[in-house]
Coordinates of C-alpha atoms in Angstrom, one line a residue:
M1 CA 56.3 50.7 16.1
C2 CA 55.5 47.5 14.3
D3 CA 52.2 47.7 11.8
S4 CA 50.1 44.7 11.4
L5 CA 51.1 41.9 8.7
E6 CA 47.9 42.9 7.0
L7 CA 48.8 46.4 6.7
K8 CA 52.2 46.0 5.5
M9 CA 51.3 44.5 2.7
A10 CA 48.5 46.9 1.9
T11 CA 51.3 49.3 2.0
N12 CA 53.1 47.5 -0.4
G13 CA 50.8 46.6 -2.6
F14 CA 50.9 43.3 -4.7
T15 CA 51.9 45.5 -8.0
W16 CA 52.0 44.5 -11.3
I17 CA 55.7 44.0 -11.2
D18 CA 55.0 41.1 -8.9
Y19 CA 52.4 39.7 -10.6
T20 CA 54.6 39.6 -13.5
I21 CA 57.5 38.3 -11.9
F22 CA 55.3 35.4 -10.2
V23 CA 53.5 34.3 -13.7
I24 CA 57.1 34.5 -15.4
V25 CA 58.5 32.2 -12.2
I26 CA 55.4 29.8 -12.6
A27 CA 55.4 29.7 -16.6
I28 CA 59.0 28.1 -16.0
S29 CA 57.8 24.9 -15.0
C30 CA 55.4 25.1 -17.8
I31 CA 57.8 25.5 -20.0
V32 CA 59.9 22.7 -18.9
G33 CA 56.7 20.4 -18.6
L34 CA 55.9 20.7 -22.1
Y35 CA 59.6 20.6 -23.5
H36 CA 60.0 17.0 -22.2
G37 CA 56.0 16.7 -23.4
L38 CA 56.9 17.7 -26.6
F39 CA 60.4 16.4 -27.1
S40 CA 60.8 13.8 -25.0
R41 CA 59.8 10.1 -25.8
Q42 CA 56.5 9.5 -23.8
K43 CA 55.4 6.0 -25.2
T44 CA 55.8 3.5 -22.6
I45 CA 55.7 3.2 -18.5
D46 CA 59.4 3.6 -18.1
D47 CA 59.2 6.7 -20.0
Y48 CA 56.5 8.3 -18.5
L49 CA 57.3 7.1 -14.7
F50 CA 60.8 6.5 -15.0
G51 CA 62.4 8.9 -17.4
G52 CA 63.5 5.9 -19.5
K53 CA 65.6 4.7 -16.4
N54 CA 68.5 7.2 -17.8
M55 CA 68.0 10.5 -16.3
K56 CA 70.9 12.7 -14.4
W57 CA 71.4 11.9 -10.5
L58 CA 72.2 15.1 -9.8
A59 CA 68.6 16.4 -11.3
V60 CA 67.0 13.7 -9.3
S61 CA 68.9 14.2 -6.2
V62 CA 68.1 17.8 -6.4
S63 CA 64.1 16.7 -6.4
L64 CA 64.4 14.1 -3.7
T65 CA 65.6 17.6 -1.5
A66 CA 62.9 19.7 -2.5
R67 CA 60.6 16.9 -1.9
Y68 CA 62.0 15.6 1.2
L69 CA 61.9 19.3 3.1
K70 CA 58.4 20.0 2.0
M71 CA 57.6 16.0 3.7
E72 CA 59.5 16.1 6.3
V73 CA 58.1 19.7 7.8
D74 CA 54.4 18.1 7.4
N75 CA 55.7 15.5 9.8
I76 CA 57.9 17.2 12.5
L77 CA 55.3 20.1 13.2
P78 CA 52.2 19.6 15.2
S79 CA 48.8 19.5 13.8
N80 CA 47.7 22.5 15.5
F81 CA 50.1 24.6 13.3
S82 CA 48.0 26.6 10.4
A83 CA 48.4 25.9 6.5
L84 CA 51.4 28.1 6.4
S85 CA 53.4 25.5 8.2
S86 CA 53.1 23.1 5.5
H87 CA 56.1 24.8 3.3
S88 CA 59.3 23.7 4.2
V89 CA 61.3 27.0 4.4
V90 CA 58.2 28.9 6.2
G91 CA 57.8 25.9 8.9
L92 CA 61.4 25.3 9.2
A93 CA 62.6 28.6 10.2
T94 CA 59.4 29.2 12.7
E95 CA 60.3 25.9 14.8
V96 CA 64.0 27.6 14.8
Y97 CA 62.3 31.1 15.9
L98 CA 60.3 29.5 18.3
H99 CA 61.4 26.2 20.0
G100 CA 65.0 26.6 19.0
S101 CA 68.0 24.8 16.8
Q102 CA 67.5 21.3 17.9
V103 CA 65.9 20.6 14.4
I104 CA 69.7 20.5 13.1
L105 CA 70.0 17.1 14.4
M106 CA 67.5 16.3 11.8
T107 CA 70.4 16.1 9.6
I108 CA 72.0 13.1 11.5
S109 CA 68.4 11.5 11.0
I110 CA 68.9 11.7 7.1
A111 CA 72.5 10.5 7.5
L112 CA 71.2 7.7 9.2
A113 CA 68.5 6.8 7.2
S114 CA 70.2 7.2 3.9
L115 CA 72.8 4.6 5.2
A116 CA 70.1 2.3 6.0
N117 CA 68.8 3.0 2.7
Y118 CA 72.0 2.6 0.7
F119 CA 72.6 -1.0 3.0
L120 CA 69.0 -2.4 3.1
Y121 CA 66.7 -1.5 0.7
V122 CA 68.1 -0.2 -2.5
P123 CA 69.5 -3.5 -3.1
V124 CA 66.2 -4.8 -2.7
F125 CA 64.0 -2.9 -5.0
S126 CA 66.3 -1.7 -7.3
N127 CA 66.9 -5.7 -8.5
L128 CA 63.3 -5.8 -9.0
N129 CA 61.3 -5.3 -12.1
M130 CA 58.5 -3.5 -10.5
T131 CA 56.5 -0.5 -11.8
S132 CA 55.1 0.2 -8.2
I133 CA 56.7 -0.8 -4.9
F134 CA 53.5 -2.3 -3.9
E135 CA 54.4 -5.3 -6.3
Y136 CA 57.0 -6.5 -3.7
L137 CA 54.8 -7.2 -1.0
E138 CA 52.8 -10.0 -3.4
M139 CA 56.1 -11.0 -4.2
R140 CA 57.3 -11.2 -0.6
F141 CA 54.0 -12.2 0.9
N142 CA 50.7 -12.5 -0.5
G143 CA 48.3 -10.4 -2.6
F144 CA 46.0 -9.2 0.3
L145 CA 49.1 -6.8 1.9
R146 CA 49.6 -5.4 -1.6
K147 CA 45.9 -4.4 -1.8
L148 CA 45.5 -2.9 1.5
L149 CA 48.7 -0.8 1.7
M150 CA 48.3 -0.1 -2.0
L151 CA 44.8 1.4 -1.1
I152 CA 45.7 3.4 2.1
T153 CA 48.7 5.2 0.1
V154 CA 45.7 6.3 -2.4
A155 CA 43.8 7.4 0.1
T156 CA 46.5 9.2 1.8
Y157 CA 48.1 10.8 -1.4
A158 CA 44.4 12.0 -2.5
C159 CA 44.3 13.8 0.9
I160 CA 47.6 15.1 0.6
L161 CA 46.9 16.8 -2.9
P162 CA 44.2 19.5 -1.9
M163 CA 46.5 20.3 0.9
C164 CA 49.6 21.1 -1.1
M165 CA 47.2 23.6 -3.5
Y166 CA 45.3 24.5 -0.2
T167 CA 48.1 26.4 1.7
P168 CA 49.8 28.7 -1.0
S169 CA 46.4 29.4 -2.4
L170 CA 45.2 31.0 1.0
T171 CA 48.6 33.0 0.9
F172 CA 48.3 34.4 -1.8
S173 CA 44.8 35.2 -1.9
Q174 CA 45.7 36.9 1.5
A175 CA 48.4 38.7 -0.1
T176 CA 46.4 39.9 -3.0
G177 CA 42.9 39.6 -2.9
V178 CA 42.6 37.4 -5.5
N179 CA 39.5 34.4 -4.8
L180 CA 41.1 31.7 -2.8
Y181 CA 39.2 28.7 -5.4
L182 CA 40.1 30.7 -8.7
I183 CA 43.8 30.9 -7.5
A184 CA 43.6 27.6 -6.1
S185 CA 41.8 26.3 -9.4
V186 CA 44.7 27.7 -12.1
M187 CA 47.4 26.9 -10.0
T188 CA 46.2 23.3 -10.0
C189 CA 45.4 23.2 -13.8
V190 CA 49.2 24.4 -14.3
C191 CA 50.2 21.8 -12.2
V192 CA 48.6 19.0 -13.6
F193 CA 49.7 20.1 -17.6
Y194 CA 53.1 20.4 -17.3
T195 CA 52.6 16.9 -14.9
S196 CA 50.8 15.0 -17.7
L197 CA 53.0 16.3 -20.4
G198 CA 55.9 16.0 -18.9
G199 CA 55.9 13.1 -16.8
I200 CA 58.7 12.3 -14.6
K201 CA 61.1 14.2 -16.5
G202 CA 58.9 17.3 -16.1
V203 CA 58.4 17.1 -12.7
T204 CA 62.2 16.6 -11.9
W205 CA 63.3 19.1 -13.9
S206 CA 60.4 21.5 -12.5
D207 CA 61.5 20.7 -9.3
V208 CA 65.4 21.7 -10.1
V209 CA 64.0 25.0 -11.2
Q210 CA 62.0 25.7 -8.1
L211 CA 64.3 25.0 -5.2
S212 CA 67.3 27.0 -7.1
I213 CA 64.7 29.7 -6.9
T214 CA 63.7 29.0 -2.9
I215 CA 67.3 28.6 -2.0
T216 CA 68.5 31.3 -3.7
L217 CA 65.7 33.5 -1.9
V218 CA 66.5 32.0 1.9
I219 CA 70.3 32.8 0.6
A220 CA 69.1 36.5 0.0
L221 CA 67.1 36.8 3.1
I222 CA 70.1 36.0 5.2
V223 CA 72.1 38.2 4.2
M224 CA 69.5 41.1 4.0
G225 CA 68.2 39.8 7.8
I226 CA 72.4 40.3 9.2
V227 CA 73.0 43.5 7.5
S228 CA 69.9 44.3 9.3
T229 CA 70.4 43.1 12.3
G230 CA 74.1 44.3 12.3
S231 CA 76.4 41.6 11.8
V232 CA 76.9 37.7 12.3
S233 CA 78.6 37.8 15.7
E234 CA 75.5 39.7 16.8
V235 CA 72.8 37.5 15.6
I236 CA 75.2 34.4 16.9
H237 CA 75.0 36.3 20.2
R238 CA 71.2 37.3 20.3
A239 CA 70.8 33.9 19.5
S240 CA 72.7 32.2 22.0
D241 CA 70.6 34.5 24.8
G242 CA 67.2 33.8 24.1
D243 CA 68.6 30.0 24.2
R244 CA 67.7 29.3 20.7
L245 CA 71.3 27.7 20.3
N246 CA 71.0 25.0 22.9
I247 CA 70.8 21.9 20.5
F248 CA 71.2 19.0 23.1
D249 CA 68.0 18.2 25.4
F250 CA 68.5 14.5 27.3
N251 CA 65.2 14.7 28.7
P252 CA 64.2 11.2 28.2
N253 CA 60.3 11.9 28.8
P254 CA 58.2 10.6 25.8
T255 CA 55.8 13.4 26.0
V256 CA 58.0 16.1 25.5
R257 CA 57.9 18.0 22.2
V258 CA 61.2 17.5 20.7
S259 CA 64.6 16.2 22.4
F260 CA 67.2 14.2 21.5
W261 CA 65.8 11.2 21.8
T262 CA 62.8 12.0 19.8
I263 CA 65.1 13.1 17.2
L264 CA 67.6 9.8 17.3
L265 CA 64.2 7.8 17.1
G266 CA 61.1 9.4 15.8
S267 CA 62.8 11.2 13.3
T268 CA 65.2 8.6 12.0
V269 CA 62.3 6.5 11.6
T270 CA 60.2 9.3 10.2
S271 CA 63.0 9.9 7.5
C272 CA 63.6 5.9 6.9
V273 CA 59.7 5.8 6.0
T274 CA 60.4 8.8 3.3
L275 CA 63.3 7.9 2.1
C276 CA 63.4 4.0 1.9
T277 CA 59.3 3.1 1.3
S278 CA 57.4 5.8 0.4
P279 CA 56.3 4.9 -3.3
H280 CA 57.0 8.1 -4.7
E281 CA 60.4 8.3 -3.3
V282 CA 61.6 4.8 -4.6
Q283 CA 60.4 5.6 -8.1
R284 CA 63.7 8.1 -7.9
Y285 CA 65.4 5.2 -7.7
F286 CA 64.4 4.1 -10.9
T287 CA 64.8 6.6 -12.7
I288 CA 68.8 6.0 -13.3
P289 CA 71.1 3.3 -13.9
K290 CA 71.1 1.0 -11.1
Q291 CA 75.5 1.9 -10.8
L292 CA 74.7 5.3 -10.0
I293 CA 72.1 4.9 -7.2
P294 CA 75.0 5.3 -4.4
R295 CA 76.4 8.5 -6.2
L296 CA 72.4 9.9 -5.9
I297 CA 71.9 9.0 -2.4
A298 CA 75.1 10.9 -1.3
S299 CA 74.2 13.8 -2.9
Y300 CA 71.0 14.3 -1.6
S301 CA 72.1 13.8 1.1
T302 CA 74.8 16.6 1.2
I303 CA 72.3 18.8 -0.5
Y304 CA 69.7 18.3 2.0
T305 CA 72.0 19.0 5.0
L306 CA 72.8 22.4 3.4
A307 CA 69.5 23.4 2.8
K308 CA 68.3 22.5 6.4
V309 CA 71.3 24.8 8.0
L310 CA 70.2 27.2 5.6
C311 CA 66.5 27.3 6.8
M312 CA 67.8 27.0 10.3
T313 CA 70.3 30.3 10.2
L314 CA 67.2 32.0 8.4
G315 CA 65.6 31.1 11.8
L316 CA 68.3 32.3 13.7
V317 CA 68.2 35.6 11.9
M318 CA 64.6 36.0 12.0
Y319 CA 65.0 35.8 15.8
A320 CA 68.4 38.2 16.2
K321 CA 66.1 40.8 13.9
Y322 CA 62.9 40.6 16.5
F323 CA 64.9 39.6 19.6
D324 CA 63.6 42.5 21.5
C325 CA 60.1 43.6 19.4
D326 CA 58.7 39.9 18.9
P327 CA 55.1 40.6 16.1
K328 CA 53.3 38.4 17.2
S329 CA 53.6 39.2 20.9
I330 CA 52.2 42.9 20.6
G331 CA 49.8 41.3 17.9
A332 CA 51.5 42.8 14.7
I333 CA 50.3 39.4 13.4
K334 CA 47.9 36.8 14.0
K335 CA 49.6 33.3 14.3
A336 CA 53.4 32.6 15.0
D337 CA 54.1 31.0 11.0
Q338 CA 53.0 34.8 10.3
I339 CA 56.7 35.3 10.9
L340 CA 58.4 34.7 7.8
P341 CA 56.1 36.6 5.6
Y342 CA 56.1 39.7 8.0
F343 CA 59.8 39.4 7.7
I344 CA 59.9 39.3 4.2
T345 CA 57.7 42.4 3.8
D346 CA 60.1 44.1 6.6
L347 CA 63.0 43.7 4.8
T348 CA 61.8 44.3 1.2
A349 CA 59.6 46.6 1.4
S350 CA 61.5 49.4 -0.9
I351 CA 62.4 46.5 -2.9
P352 CA 59.7 46.1 -6.3
G353 CA 58.9 42.3 -7.0
F354 CA 60.0 40.8 -4.1
N355 CA 56.4 39.8 -2.6
G356 CA 55.9 38.4 -6.3
L357 CA 59.1 36.2 -6.2
F358 CA 58.6 35.0 -2.4
L359 CA 55.1 34.0 -3.7
A360 CA 55.8 32.0 -6.0
A361 CA 58.8 30.2 -4.7
F362 CA 56.0 29.3 -1.7
F363 CA 54.0 28.3 -4.8
G364 CA 57.0 26.0 -6.2
S365 CA 57.5 24.2 -3.1
S366 CA 53.8 22.9 -3.0
L367 CA 54.0 22.7 -6.5
S368 CA 57.2 20.1 -6.5
I369 CA 55.2 17.7 -3.9
Y370 CA 51.7 17.7 -5.7
S371 CA 53.6 17.0 -9.1
T372 CA 55.3 14.4 -7.7
L373 CA 52.6 12.8 -6.1
L374 CA 50.2 13.0 -9.2
N375 CA 52.8 11.4 -10.8
T376 CA 53.4 8.4 -8.7
L377 CA 49.2 7.8 -7.8
S378 CA 48.8 7.5 -11.9
G379 CA 51.6 4.8 -11.2
I380 CA 50.3 3.2 -8.7
V381 CA 46.4 3.4 -9.7
Y382 CA 47.6 2.1 -13.4
S383 CA 49.8 -1.0 -12.0
D384 CA 47.5 -1.8 -8.6
I385 CA 43.8 -0.9 -9.6
V386 CA 43.4 -0.6 -13.6
P387 CA 44.2 -4.2 -14.3
W388 CA 40.9 -5.1 -11.8
I389 CA 38.8 -3.3 -14.5
I390 CA 40.5 -2.7 -18.0
S391 CA 41.7 -5.8 -20.2
E392 CA 45.4 -6.4 -20.4
K393 CA 45.2 -5.5 -24.3
L394 CA 43.9 -2.1 -23.6
L395 CA 46.5 -1.0 -21.0
R396 CA 49.4 -2.0 -23.4
R397 CA 48.1 0.0 -26.4
A398 CA 48.4 3.1 -24.5
P399 CA 49.9 3.2 -21.2
S400 CA 51.0 6.8 -21.1
L401 CA 47.9 8.2 -22.4
I402 CA 45.7 6.0 -19.7
M403 CA 48.1 7.7 -16.8
K404 CA 47.9 11.3 -18.2
L405 CA 44.5 11.0 -17.5
F406 CA 44.6 10.0 -14.2
V407 CA 46.8 12.5 -13.6
V408 CA 44.0 14.8 -14.6
F409 CA 41.5 13.2 -12.7
F410 CA 43.1 12.9 -9.4
G411 CA 43.7 16.6 -10.1
L412 CA 40.2 17.7 -11.1
L413 CA 39.1 15.6 -7.8
S414 CA 42.0 17.7 -5.4
I415 CA 40.1 21.1 -6.5
A416 CA 37.1 19.2 -5.4
F417 CA 38.5 18.4 -2.2
I418 CA 39.9 22.2 -1.6
C419 CA 35.8 23.4 -1.1
L420 CA 36.0 20.5 2.3
L421 CA 39.4 22.0 3.6
E422 CA 37.5 25.5 3.5
N423 CA 34.2 24.2 4.9
G424 CA 34.8 21.8 7.1
G425 CA 38.5 20.9 7.7
T426 CA 37.5 17.1 7.0
V427 CA 40.5 16.3 4.6
F428 CA 42.7 17.6 7.1
E429 CA 41.7 15.4 10.1
L430 CA 41.5 12.5 7.7
N431 CA 45.2 13.3 6.5
Y432 CA 46.4 13.6 9.8
Y433 CA 44.9 10.4 11.1
V434 CA 46.3 8.4 7.9
R435 CA 49.9 9.3 8.1
G436 CA 49.9 9.3 11.5
A437 CA 48.4 5.9 11.9
T438 CA 49.8 4.1 8.9
G439 CA 53.4 5.8 7.8
G440 CA 55.1 3.6 10.3
T441 CA 53.0 0.7 9.5
M442 CA 54.0 0.4 5.7
F443 CA 57.8 0.8 7.2
G444 CA 57.4 -2.4 9.4
V445 CA 55.8 -4.2 6.7
F446 CA 58.2 -3.2 4.2
T447 CA 61.5 -3.9 6.8
L448 CA 59.7 -7.3 7.8
G449 CA 60.0 -8.2 4.3
V450 CA 63.9 -7.4 3.3
L451 CA 65.2 -8.1 7.0
L452 CA 63.1 -11.1 8.7
P453 CA 63.7 -14.4 6.3
F454 CA 61.4 -16.1 8.6
A455 CA 58.5 -13.3 8.0
N456 CA 55.6 -14.5 6.7
S457 CA 52.0 -13.3 5.2
Q458 CA 50.4 -14.0 8.7
G459 CA 52.8 -12.1 10.9
A460 CA 52.7 -9.3 8.4
S461 CA 49.5 -9.2 8.2
L462 CA 48.4 -9.4 12.1
G463 CA 51.4 -6.6 12.7
A464 CA 49.9 -4.3 9.9
I465 CA 46.6 -4.8 11.6
A466 CA 47.6 -4.3 15.1
S467 CA 49.8 -1.2 14.4
V468 CA 47.0 0.5 12.4
L469 CA 44.5 0.1 15.5
L470 CA 47.2 0.9 18.1
M471 CA 48.2 3.7 16.4
G472 CA 45.0 4.6 15.2
V473 CA 43.9 5.2 18.6
I474 CA 46.6 7.1 19.7
V475 CA 46.5 9.7 16.6
V476 CA 42.8 10.2 17.3
N477 CA 43.1 11.0 20.9
N478 CA 46.1 12.8 20.8
S479 CA 44.5 15.1 18.1
I480 CA 41.5 15.7 20.5
Y481 CA 43.8 16.2 23.3
V482 CA 45.8 19.1 21.1
R483 CA 42.3 20.7 20.2
N484 CA 41.0 20.8 23.6
G485 CA 44.3 22.4 24.7
F486 CA 45.5 19.5 26.8
I487 CA 48.5 19.2 25.0
H488 CA 50.4 22.8 24.7
H489 CA 54.1 23.3 23.3
S490 CA 54.7 26.9 24.5
P491 CA 57.8 28.6 22.8
K492 CA 61.0 29.4 24.6
S493 CA 61.3 33.5 25.4
L494 CA 60.1 35.9 23.5
H495 CA 60.6 39.5 24.3
T496 CA 59.1 42.7 23.5
Y497 CA 60.8 45.5 26.0
G498 CA 62.3 47.0 22.6
C499 CA 58.9 47.4 21.1
N500 CA 57.8 51.5 20.9
T501 CA 54.2 50.1 21.8
T502 CA 52.2 49.6 24.8
T503 CA 50.2 46.5 23.0
F504 CA 50.9 43.5 25.6
S505 CA 47.8 41.7 25.6
N506 CA 48.6 39.3 23.3
F507 CA 51.9 38.7 25.5
T508 CA 50.5 37.2 28.6
L509 CA 48.7 34.9 26.5
N510 CA 51.1 33.4 24.8
V511 CA 53.8 32.5 27.3
T512 CA 51.4 31.4 29.6
A513 CA 51.4 27.4 29.0
T514 CA 47.5 25.9 29.0
P515 CA 46.9 23.8 32.3
Q516 CA 46.8 20.7 32.1
P517 CA 43.6 18.7 33.0
S518 CA 43.0 17.2 36.8
S519 CA 41.2 14.1 35.5
P520 CA 43.9 11.7 35.2
E521 CA 42.1 9.5 32.3
A522 CA 42.5 13.1 30.2
S523 CA 46.1 12.9 31.1
F524 CA 47.1 9.7 29.6
W525 CA 50.3 9.9 28.9
L526 CA 50.4 7.5 25.8
F527 CA 47.8 10.2 24.3
R528 CA 50.2 12.9 25.1
V529 CA 53.4 10.6 23.8
S530 CA 55.7 13.8 21.1
F531 CA 54.2 13.1 17.4
Q532 CA 58.0 13.2 16.6
Y533 CA 57.2 9.3 17.8
F534 CA 54.5 8.2 16.2
E535 CA 55.9 6.3 12.7
F536 CA 58.4 5.3 15.0
M537 CA 55.7 3.6 17.5
G538 CA 53.7 2.1 14.6
A539 CA 57.0 0.5 13.0
M540 CA 57.8 -1.0 16.5
T541 CA 54.6 -2.5 16.6
T542 CA 54.3 -4.2 13.2
I543 CA 57.7 -5.4 13.5
V544 CA 57.6 -6.9 16.9
V545 CA 53.9 -8.3 16.4
G546 CA 54.6 -9.2 13.0
A547 CA 57.9 -11.0 14.1
A548 CA 56.4 -12.8 16.9
V549 CA 53.5 -14.2 15.0
S550 CA 55.7 -15.3 12.1
W551 CA 58.2 -17.4 14.6
A552 CA 55.0 -18.8 16.3
T553 CA 53.5 -19.9 12.5
K554 CA 56.8 -20.5 11.1
T555 CA 56.8 -23.9 8.7
K556 CA 59.6 -25.5 7.1
D557 CA 57.6 -24.3 3.8
N558 CA 56.8 -20.9 4.2
Q559 CA 60.8 -20.1 4.9
A560 CA 61.5 -20.8 1.1
I561 CA 62.7 -17.1 0.1
H562 CA 64.0 -15.9 -3.1
P563 CA 67.1 -14.2 -1.7
K564 CA 66.7 -11.7 -4.2
L565 CA 63.4 -10.5 -1.6
L566 CA 65.8 -9.8 1.0
T567 CA 68.8 -7.6 1.8
P568 CA 72.7 -8.8 1.1
I569 CA 73.0 -8.9 4.7
V570 CA 70.7 -11.5 5.6
R571 CA 70.5 -13.1 2.8
K572 CA 73.0 -16.1 3.5
Y573 CA 70.3 -17.1 6.3
C574 CA 67.5 -17.9 3.8
R575 CA 66.6 -21.4 2.3
P576 CA 68.2 -21.9 -1.2
V577 CA 65.6 -21.4 -3.3
E578 CA 66.4 -24.5 -5.3
E579 CA 65.3 -26.3 -2.3
A580 CA 61.7 -25.8 -2.5
Q581 CA 59.2 -25.6 -4.8
D582 CA 57.7 -22.8 -7.1
H583 CA 54.6 -23.0 -4.7
E584 CA 56.3 -22.8 -1.5
I585 CA 58.3 -19.6 -2.8
G586 CA 55.0 -17.2 -2.9
P587 CA 54.0 -15.3 -5.9
I588 CA 56.7 -13.6 -7.7
N589 CA 57.3 -12.5 -11.1
E590 CA 59.8 -13.3 -13.5
T591 CA 62.7 -11.3 -13.0
V592 CA 63.1 -12.9 -9.8
K593 CA 62.3 -16.3 -11.0
H594 CA 65.0 -16.5 -13.1
G595 CA 67.5 -14.0 -11.7

């Protein structure tokens, strides 16, 4: 008979061994940050934000993988998933358990995004002497776009930060009984400590440790799950019978949750948003010598693919384990995304310390993205906001200290925002709106800049505004549809015939789809478009409107673009900079002027 998740945790107990392992694993991140803070030079902007631009490419690629797995799952999973789904391993494994292996096609998306990044974006950004990616917008267009997108990014990061710490803290609190705010505050202070001291080097090497632990844990769970199920062939057989291996669904309906087209179009653009134009990702390209960037892109694409396959395999093993006795269907767990914690406690009841290791790995994933966002956010504020209010002389005197203070400030701010998450959930809604409405917009603006020589500031500004307005309406209405039950994605078949229990009441509710409303207005198809398409639609709106307005308003003068601001593929189409006067070229930094 399947016990509840809470009962299993209470039975196993969170012993002193679990606490010891948890503390040791988390302490390693602090030690790494402390080491780089004490023994690495952290006096300049390049030292703190870019590690002196001589970091190890393999370590950076592992750090990128850890971050990308986390953020991608935040994008692919619907907003009505609970907090646990924001964790990469939990989210991806649960996705496969419920909906099948189609997410493996996202490895194609990362390959396409990596190629686009290598050929189109990196050649531009890596040749400009920038502290933040937003400086490019002022060089290419004007200061208005730089300020607009920078403020949107700061607001988005400020909303994401508390969620990164809230989700693992909630899990820890449920497993141990420790007060949610206490553990969230302590872990936030830990992360702020090693991030502020260690800079980007401390963040990157902590990522390496955390991802290594997580991957080791996943491999161990896969092996134990296969042994528990019987064999690899039995896992494959059960997954096939349960339709979990059906990868290719060519349904062109844009309201379908996941299909080949949502992955090819939606997920590819989402990958490009993250890898090509996301401030915290582009920052990583500045941490190594330029000649090593191709090696970095190839390595993190490979590591990411392997990590994705492992997470997918874990989901298949979990399904095979509970092939004929789904825990949620009989009420053993309350939410579908608790299936992985249940799976772990089911397999490791006799292994002391495994619960502590699991929670440490769970926290590690969130600490990874949290520390990165803190580091990048401090750099954005330093380069794009602080100059408005602090003299240049003071900025040059102690740049590293100023950025460390901002790390502390945003860390403390995120602790305060956790109260909003618990009491009102308003930050969740704000983050969902901002990311869905603006992620594609930012990518579209940067794409206009690097790919279209005739794109001008009028076109880019109007394209960005049109995109934000359109996607704002779509995302808000989609969120309302989800909350009111107008959008409901039923999982693939789940069975309970193998359970020796008669508690089946939940099963009927789980497999019965929520009826669609009869009102034509309430079921408008555009508001039911798959969340996978949000950033794709936002990017396309920005590019199409921006290109049309730019073409309609183009003049001979505003076509004078410095070649270094365009990707090499289209540079031959731009007007040579020597033919224009400086005032025709627009704002541009000294590196580009004299490059």
